[in-house]
GROMACS .gro file of C-alpha atoms in nm:
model
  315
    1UNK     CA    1  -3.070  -1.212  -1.992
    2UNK     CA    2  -3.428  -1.223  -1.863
    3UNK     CA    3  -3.365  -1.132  -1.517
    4UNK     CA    4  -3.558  -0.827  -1.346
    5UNK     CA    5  -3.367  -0.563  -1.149
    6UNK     CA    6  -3.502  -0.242  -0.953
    7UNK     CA    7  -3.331   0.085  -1.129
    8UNK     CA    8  -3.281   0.356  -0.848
    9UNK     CA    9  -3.136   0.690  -1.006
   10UNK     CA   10  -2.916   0.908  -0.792
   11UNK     CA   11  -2.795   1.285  -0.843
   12UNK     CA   12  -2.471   1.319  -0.680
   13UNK     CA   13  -2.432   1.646  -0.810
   14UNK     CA   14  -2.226   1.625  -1.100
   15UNK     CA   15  -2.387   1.348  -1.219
   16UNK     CA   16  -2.656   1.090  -1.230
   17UNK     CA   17  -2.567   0.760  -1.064
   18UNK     CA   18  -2.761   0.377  -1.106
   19UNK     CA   19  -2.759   0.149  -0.815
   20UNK     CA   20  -2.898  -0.188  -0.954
   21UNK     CA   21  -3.074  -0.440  -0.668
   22UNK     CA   22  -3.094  -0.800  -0.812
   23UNK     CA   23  -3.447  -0.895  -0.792
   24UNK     CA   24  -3.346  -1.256  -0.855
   25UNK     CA   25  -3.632  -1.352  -1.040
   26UNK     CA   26  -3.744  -1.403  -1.434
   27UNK     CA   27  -4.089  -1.371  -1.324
   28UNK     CA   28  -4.275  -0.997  -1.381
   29UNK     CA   29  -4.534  -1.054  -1.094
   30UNK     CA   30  -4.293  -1.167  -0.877
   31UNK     CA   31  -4.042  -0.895  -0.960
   32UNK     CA   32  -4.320  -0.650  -0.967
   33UNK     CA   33  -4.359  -0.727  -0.556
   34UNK     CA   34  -3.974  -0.706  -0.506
   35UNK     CA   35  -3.977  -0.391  -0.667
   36UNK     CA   36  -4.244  -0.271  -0.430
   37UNK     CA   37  -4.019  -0.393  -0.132
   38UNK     CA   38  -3.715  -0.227  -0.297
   39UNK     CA   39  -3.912   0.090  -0.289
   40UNK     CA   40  -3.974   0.171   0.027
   41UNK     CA   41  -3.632   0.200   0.150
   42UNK     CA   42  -3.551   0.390  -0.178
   43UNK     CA   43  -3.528   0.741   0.005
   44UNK     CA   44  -3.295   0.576   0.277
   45UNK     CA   45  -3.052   0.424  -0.058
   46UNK     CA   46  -3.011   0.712  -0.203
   47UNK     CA   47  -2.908   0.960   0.089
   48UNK     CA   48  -2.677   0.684   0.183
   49UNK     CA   49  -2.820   0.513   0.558
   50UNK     CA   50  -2.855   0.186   0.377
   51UNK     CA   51  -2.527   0.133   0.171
   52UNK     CA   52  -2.491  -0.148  -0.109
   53UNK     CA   53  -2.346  -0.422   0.095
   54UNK     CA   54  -2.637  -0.421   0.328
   55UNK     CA   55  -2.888  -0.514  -0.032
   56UNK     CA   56  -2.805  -0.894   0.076
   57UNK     CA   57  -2.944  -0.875   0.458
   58UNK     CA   58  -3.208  -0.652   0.391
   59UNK     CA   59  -3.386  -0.819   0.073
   60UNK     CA   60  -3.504  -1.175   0.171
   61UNK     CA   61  -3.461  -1.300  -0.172
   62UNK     CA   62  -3.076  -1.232  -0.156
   63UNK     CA   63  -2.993  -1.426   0.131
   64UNK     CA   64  -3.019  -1.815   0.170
   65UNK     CA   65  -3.226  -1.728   0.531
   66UNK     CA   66  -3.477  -1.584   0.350
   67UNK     CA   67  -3.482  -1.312   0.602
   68UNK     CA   68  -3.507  -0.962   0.639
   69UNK     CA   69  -3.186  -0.835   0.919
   70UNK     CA   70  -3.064  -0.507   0.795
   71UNK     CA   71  -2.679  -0.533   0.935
   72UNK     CA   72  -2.447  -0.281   1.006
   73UNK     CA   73  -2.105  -0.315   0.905
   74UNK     CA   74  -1.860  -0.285   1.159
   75UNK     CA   75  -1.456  -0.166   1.098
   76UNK     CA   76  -1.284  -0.506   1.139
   77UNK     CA   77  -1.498  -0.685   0.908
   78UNK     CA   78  -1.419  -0.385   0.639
   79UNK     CA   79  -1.075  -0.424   0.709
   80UNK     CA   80  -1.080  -0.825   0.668
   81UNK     CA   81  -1.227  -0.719   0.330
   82UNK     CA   82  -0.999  -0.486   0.242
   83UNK     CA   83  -0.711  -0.705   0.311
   84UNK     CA   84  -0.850  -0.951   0.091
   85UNK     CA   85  -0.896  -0.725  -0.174
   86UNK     CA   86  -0.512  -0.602  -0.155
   87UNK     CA   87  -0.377  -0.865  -0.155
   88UNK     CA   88  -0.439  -0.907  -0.560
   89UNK     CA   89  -0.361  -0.593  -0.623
   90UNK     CA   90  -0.040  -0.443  -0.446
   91UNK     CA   91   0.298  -0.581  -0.361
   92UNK     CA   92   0.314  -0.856  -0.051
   93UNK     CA   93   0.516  -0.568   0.117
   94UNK     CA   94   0.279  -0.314   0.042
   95UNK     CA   95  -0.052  -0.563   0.176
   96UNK     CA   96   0.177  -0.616   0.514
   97UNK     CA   97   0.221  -0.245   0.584
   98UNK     CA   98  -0.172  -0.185   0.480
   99UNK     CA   99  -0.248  -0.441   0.764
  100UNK     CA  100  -0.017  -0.297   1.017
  101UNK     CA  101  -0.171   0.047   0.987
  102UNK     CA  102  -0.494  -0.065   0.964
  103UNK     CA  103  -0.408  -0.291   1.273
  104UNK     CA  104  -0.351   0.081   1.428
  105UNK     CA  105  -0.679   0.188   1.328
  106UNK     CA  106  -0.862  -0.087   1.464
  107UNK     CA  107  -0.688  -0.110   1.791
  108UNK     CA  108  -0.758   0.237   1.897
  109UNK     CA  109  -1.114   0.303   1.761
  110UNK     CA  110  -1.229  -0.065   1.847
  111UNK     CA  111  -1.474  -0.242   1.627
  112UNK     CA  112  -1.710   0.087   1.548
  113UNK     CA  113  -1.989   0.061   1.291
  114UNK     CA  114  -1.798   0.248   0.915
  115UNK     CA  115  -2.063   0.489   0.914
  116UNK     CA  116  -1.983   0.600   1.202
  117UNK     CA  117  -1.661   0.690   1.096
  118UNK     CA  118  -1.564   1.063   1.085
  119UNK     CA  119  -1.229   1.302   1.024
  120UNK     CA  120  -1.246   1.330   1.396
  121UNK     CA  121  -1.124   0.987   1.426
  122UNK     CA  122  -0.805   1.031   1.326
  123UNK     CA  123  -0.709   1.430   1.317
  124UNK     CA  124  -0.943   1.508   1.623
  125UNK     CA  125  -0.820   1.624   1.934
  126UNK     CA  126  -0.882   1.275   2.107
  127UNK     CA  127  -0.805   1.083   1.739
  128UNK     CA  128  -0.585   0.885   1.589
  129UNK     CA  129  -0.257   1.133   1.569
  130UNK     CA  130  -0.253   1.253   1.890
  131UNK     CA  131  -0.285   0.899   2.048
  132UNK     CA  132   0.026   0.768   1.816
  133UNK     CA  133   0.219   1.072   1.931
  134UNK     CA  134   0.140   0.980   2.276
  135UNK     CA  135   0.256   0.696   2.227
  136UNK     CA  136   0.629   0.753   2.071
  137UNK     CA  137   0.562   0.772   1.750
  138UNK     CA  138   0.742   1.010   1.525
  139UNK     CA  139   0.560   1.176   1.211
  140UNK     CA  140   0.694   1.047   0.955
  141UNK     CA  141   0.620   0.721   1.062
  142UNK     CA  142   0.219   0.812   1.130
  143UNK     CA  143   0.195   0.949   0.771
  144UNK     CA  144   0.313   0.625   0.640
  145UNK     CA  145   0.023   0.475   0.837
  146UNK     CA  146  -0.192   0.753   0.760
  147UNK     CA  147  -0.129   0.657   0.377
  148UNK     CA  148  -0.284   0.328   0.371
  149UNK     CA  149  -0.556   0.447   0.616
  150UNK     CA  150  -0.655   0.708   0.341
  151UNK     CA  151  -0.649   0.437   0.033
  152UNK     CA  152  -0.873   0.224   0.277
  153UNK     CA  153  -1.114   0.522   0.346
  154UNK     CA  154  -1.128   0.540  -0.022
  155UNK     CA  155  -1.200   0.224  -0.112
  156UNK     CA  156  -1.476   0.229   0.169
  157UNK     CA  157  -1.705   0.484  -0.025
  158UNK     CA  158  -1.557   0.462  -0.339
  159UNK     CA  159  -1.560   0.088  -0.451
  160UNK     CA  160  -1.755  -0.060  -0.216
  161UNK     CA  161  -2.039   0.222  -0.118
  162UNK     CA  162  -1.991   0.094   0.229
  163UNK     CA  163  -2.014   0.406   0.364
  164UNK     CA  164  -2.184   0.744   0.203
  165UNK     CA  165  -1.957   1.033   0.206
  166UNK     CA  166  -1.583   1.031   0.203
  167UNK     CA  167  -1.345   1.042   0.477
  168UNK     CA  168  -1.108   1.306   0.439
  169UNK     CA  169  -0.790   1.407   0.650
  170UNK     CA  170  -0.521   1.595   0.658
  171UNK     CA  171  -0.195   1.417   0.678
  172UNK     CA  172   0.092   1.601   0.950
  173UNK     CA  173   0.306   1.904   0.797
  174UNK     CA  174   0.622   1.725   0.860
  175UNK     CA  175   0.787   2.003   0.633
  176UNK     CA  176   1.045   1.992   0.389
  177UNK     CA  177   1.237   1.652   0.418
  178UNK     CA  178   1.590   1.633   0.374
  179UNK     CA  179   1.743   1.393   0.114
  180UNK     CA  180   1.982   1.146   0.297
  181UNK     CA  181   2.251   1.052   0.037
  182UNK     CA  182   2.633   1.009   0.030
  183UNK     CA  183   2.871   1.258  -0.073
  184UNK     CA  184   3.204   1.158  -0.214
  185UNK     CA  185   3.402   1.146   0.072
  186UNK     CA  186   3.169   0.965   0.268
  187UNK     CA  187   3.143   0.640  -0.056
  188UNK     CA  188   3.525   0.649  -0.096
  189UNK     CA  189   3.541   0.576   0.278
  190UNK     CA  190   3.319   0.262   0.235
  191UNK     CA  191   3.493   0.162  -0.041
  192UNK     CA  192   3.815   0.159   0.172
  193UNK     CA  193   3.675   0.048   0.484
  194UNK     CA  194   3.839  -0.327   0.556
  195UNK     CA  195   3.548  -0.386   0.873
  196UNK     CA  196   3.314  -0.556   0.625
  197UNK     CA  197   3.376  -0.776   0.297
  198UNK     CA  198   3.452  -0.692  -0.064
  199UNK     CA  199   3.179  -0.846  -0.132
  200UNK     CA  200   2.866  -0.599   0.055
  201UNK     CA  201   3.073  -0.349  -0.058
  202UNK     CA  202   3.050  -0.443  -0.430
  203UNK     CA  203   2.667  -0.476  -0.329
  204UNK     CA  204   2.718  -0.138  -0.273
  205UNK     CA  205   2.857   0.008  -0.578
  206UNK     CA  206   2.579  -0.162  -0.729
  207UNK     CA  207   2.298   0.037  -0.585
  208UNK     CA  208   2.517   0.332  -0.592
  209UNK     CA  209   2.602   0.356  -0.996
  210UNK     CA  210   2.220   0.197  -1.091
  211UNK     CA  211   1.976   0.385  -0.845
  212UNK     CA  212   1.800   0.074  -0.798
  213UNK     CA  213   1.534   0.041  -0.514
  214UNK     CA  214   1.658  -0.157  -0.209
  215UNK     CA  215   1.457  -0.490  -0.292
  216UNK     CA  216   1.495  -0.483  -0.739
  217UNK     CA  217   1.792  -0.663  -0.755
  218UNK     CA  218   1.645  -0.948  -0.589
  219UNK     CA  219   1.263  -0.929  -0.753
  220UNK     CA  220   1.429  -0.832  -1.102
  221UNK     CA  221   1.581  -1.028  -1.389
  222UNK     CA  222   1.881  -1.024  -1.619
  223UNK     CA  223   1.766  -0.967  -1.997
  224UNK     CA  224   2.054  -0.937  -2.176
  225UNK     CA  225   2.255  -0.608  -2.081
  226UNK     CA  226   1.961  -0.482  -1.854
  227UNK     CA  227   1.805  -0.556  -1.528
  228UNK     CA  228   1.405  -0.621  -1.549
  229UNK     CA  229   1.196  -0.569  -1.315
  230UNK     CA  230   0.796  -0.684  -1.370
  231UNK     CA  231   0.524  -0.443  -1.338
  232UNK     CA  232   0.336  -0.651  -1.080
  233UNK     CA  233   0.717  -0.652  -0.898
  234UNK     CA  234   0.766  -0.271  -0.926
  235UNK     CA  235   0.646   0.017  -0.667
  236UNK     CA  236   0.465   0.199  -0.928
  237UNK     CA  237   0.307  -0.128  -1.104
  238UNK     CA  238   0.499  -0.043  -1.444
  239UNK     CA  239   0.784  -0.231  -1.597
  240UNK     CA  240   1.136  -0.110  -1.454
  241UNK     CA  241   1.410  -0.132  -1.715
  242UNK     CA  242   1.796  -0.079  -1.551
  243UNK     CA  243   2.095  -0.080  -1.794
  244UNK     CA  244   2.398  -0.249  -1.651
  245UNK     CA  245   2.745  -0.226  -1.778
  246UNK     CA  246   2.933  -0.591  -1.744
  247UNK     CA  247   3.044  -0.489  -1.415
  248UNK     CA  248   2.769  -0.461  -1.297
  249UNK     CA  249   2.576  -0.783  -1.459
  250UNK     CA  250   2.899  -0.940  -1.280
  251UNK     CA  251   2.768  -0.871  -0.940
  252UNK     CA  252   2.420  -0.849  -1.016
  253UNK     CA  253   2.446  -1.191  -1.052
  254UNK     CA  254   2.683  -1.217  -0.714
  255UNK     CA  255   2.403  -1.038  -0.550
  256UNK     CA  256   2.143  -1.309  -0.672
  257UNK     CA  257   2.361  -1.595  -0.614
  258UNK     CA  258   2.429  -1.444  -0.232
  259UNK     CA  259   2.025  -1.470  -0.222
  260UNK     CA  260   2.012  -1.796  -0.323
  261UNK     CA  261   2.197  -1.916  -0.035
  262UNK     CA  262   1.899  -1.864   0.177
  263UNK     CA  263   1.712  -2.037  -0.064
  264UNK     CA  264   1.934  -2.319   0.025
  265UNK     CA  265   1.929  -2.289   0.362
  266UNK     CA  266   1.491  -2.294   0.382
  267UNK     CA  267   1.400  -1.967   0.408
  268UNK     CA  268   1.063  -1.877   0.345
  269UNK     CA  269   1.197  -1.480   0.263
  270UNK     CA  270   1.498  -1.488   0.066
  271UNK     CA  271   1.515  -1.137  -0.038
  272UNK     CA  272   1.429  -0.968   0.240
  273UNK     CA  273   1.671  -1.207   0.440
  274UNK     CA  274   1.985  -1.093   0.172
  275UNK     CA  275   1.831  -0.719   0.157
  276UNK     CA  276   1.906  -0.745   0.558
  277UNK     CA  277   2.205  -0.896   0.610
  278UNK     CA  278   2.320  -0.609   0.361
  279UNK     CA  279   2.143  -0.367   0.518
  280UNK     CA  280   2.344  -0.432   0.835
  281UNK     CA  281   2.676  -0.436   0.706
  282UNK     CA  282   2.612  -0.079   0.514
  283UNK     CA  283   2.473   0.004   0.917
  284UNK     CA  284   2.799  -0.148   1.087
  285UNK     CA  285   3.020   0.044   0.794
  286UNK     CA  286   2.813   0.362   0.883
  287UNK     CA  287   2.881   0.328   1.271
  288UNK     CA  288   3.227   0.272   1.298
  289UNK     CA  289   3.309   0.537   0.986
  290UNK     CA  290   3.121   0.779   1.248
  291UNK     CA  291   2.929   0.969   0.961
  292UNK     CA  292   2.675   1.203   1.155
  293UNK     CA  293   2.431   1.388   1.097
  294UNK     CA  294   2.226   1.240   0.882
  295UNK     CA  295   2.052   0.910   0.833
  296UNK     CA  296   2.253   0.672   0.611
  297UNK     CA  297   2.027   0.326   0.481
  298UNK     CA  298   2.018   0.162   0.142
  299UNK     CA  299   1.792   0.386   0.035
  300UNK     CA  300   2.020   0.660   0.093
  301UNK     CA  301   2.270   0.531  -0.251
  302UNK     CA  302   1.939   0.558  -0.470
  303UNK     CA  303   1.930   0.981  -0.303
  304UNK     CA  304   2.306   0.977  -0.419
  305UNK     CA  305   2.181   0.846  -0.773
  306UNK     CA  306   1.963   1.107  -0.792
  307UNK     CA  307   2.168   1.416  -0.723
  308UNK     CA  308   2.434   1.314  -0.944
  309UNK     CA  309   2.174   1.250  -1.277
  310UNK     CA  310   2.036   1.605  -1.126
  311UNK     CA  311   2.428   1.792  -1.141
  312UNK     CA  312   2.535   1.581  -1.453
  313UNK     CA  313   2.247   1.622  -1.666
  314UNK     CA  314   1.983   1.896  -1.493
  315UNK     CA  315   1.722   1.636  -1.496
   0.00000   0.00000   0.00000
């Protein structure tokens, strides 16, 4: 469209890459000068000490200064990004749990320049694992942390070239996990239990006979004789489709008018207020039924889903 740009071609060993700099002009002369400027720091773009988000400090014409500060950018101010960035593309629960364990990251490395960022920052023998462990944490809970840190790391160098060569890590051997359902002794002594309501027990049954994730009944919608939950609603961002027998549509619907009620009352988290007031009657039912051994949440009925598809149909 008439505008000049400075071409710098990269081998990054599979392949040749472009990184484009904006000269900002329609003038050749002009851009002919720029292109000079661009030049001399071409050696530096290419083996990666000046990354792409630094173009707007260090090229006068891209800054409304009209200065030359080559800037370093420093973790919190990544993360802020990031954040941002997250919070059109994942789940609202998702984006929270990203900022808690990036939260981690910045409160024990401090605000540290990305490219100074190593492995040894988080898997070192003074890093990021050891201090959490310190600290109380359990493993299973720093891989869930260490997750989000790796999507983070890769959206550092791969979307945003903010820094030049990948962070990689290796997440704790926590070994083979156990699945945590309910046999069928264990679900017909809920079902009998007279400590809680018919009703949380009937929320129950639900998860039980559909498999459901702990949060779909409440994100999801009744089409007809199945349950629909939307792509940008479901953990793996595609449409979730959940055939329910009239029973079941009967307390679906229970389930939804039970969140409602907080809707009426002003909450500003409906489902996850009705997700936890369930959540604690399944606990209480769980106590005082003294199952042990194993630990027993929500999630558990989706494990019991699971093994019975597996021993009724081998899949």
């Amino acid at each position: 469209k008439g505008w000049f740009y400075a071409h710098i071609k990269k081998w990054n060993g599979f392949k040749q890459d472009s990184i484009y700099v904006n000269l900002k002009t329609k003038l050749k002369n002009e851009a002919i000068s720029r292109k000079i400027q661009v030049e001399k720091y071409e050696d530096d773009i290419k083996n990666g000490t000046i990354q792409k988000f630094q173009f707007k400090e260090l090229f006068e014409w891209l800054n409304k200064e009209g200065t030359t500060k080559l800037v370093t950018l420093n973790l919190t101010d990544a993360i802020a990004d990031y954040l941002v960035y997250r919070q059109t593309m994942v789940r609202n629960s998702t984006a929270n749990r990203d900022r808690i364990a990036l939260n981690q990251l910045a409160h024990f490395i401090g605000n540290k320049p990305v490219n100074k960022l190593t492995y040894k920052d988080i898997e070192g023998a003074n890093g990021l694992i050891e201090y959490q462990r310190r600290n109380g944490y359990a493993d299973s809970g720093i891989n869930i942390s260490l997750r989000h840190i790796k999507t983070f790391f890769k959206w550092m160098h791969d979307k945003e070239k903010m820094i030049s060569e990948p962070i990689k890590f290796n997440m704790i051997n926590e070994g083979e996990k156990l699945y945590y359902y309910f046999n069928e002794s264990e679900l017909n002594a809920i079902h009998n239990y007279d400590g809680i309501e018919d009703m949380f027990k009937r929320f129950f049954y639900f998860y039980e006979q559909t498999g459901v994730r702990a949060m779909e009944p409440f994100v999801g919608e009744l089409m007809g004789d199945w349950l629909i939950v939307d792509s940008s609603k479901s953990k793996g961002k595609n449409v979730r489709d959940i055939h329910l027998t009239e029973k079941l549509k009967t307390i679906l619907q229970e389930m939804q008018s039970f969140r409602n009620t907080y809707i009426d009352m002003g909450s500003n988290r409906p489902n996850e207020g009705a997700y936890e007031r369930i959540s604690k009657m399944l606990q209480k039912a769980v106590r005082e039924l003294n199952f042990k051994g194993k630990e027993l949440t929500i999630k558990s009925f989706r494990h019991t889903y699971g093994i019975r598809r597996v021993t009724i149909t081998g899949d």
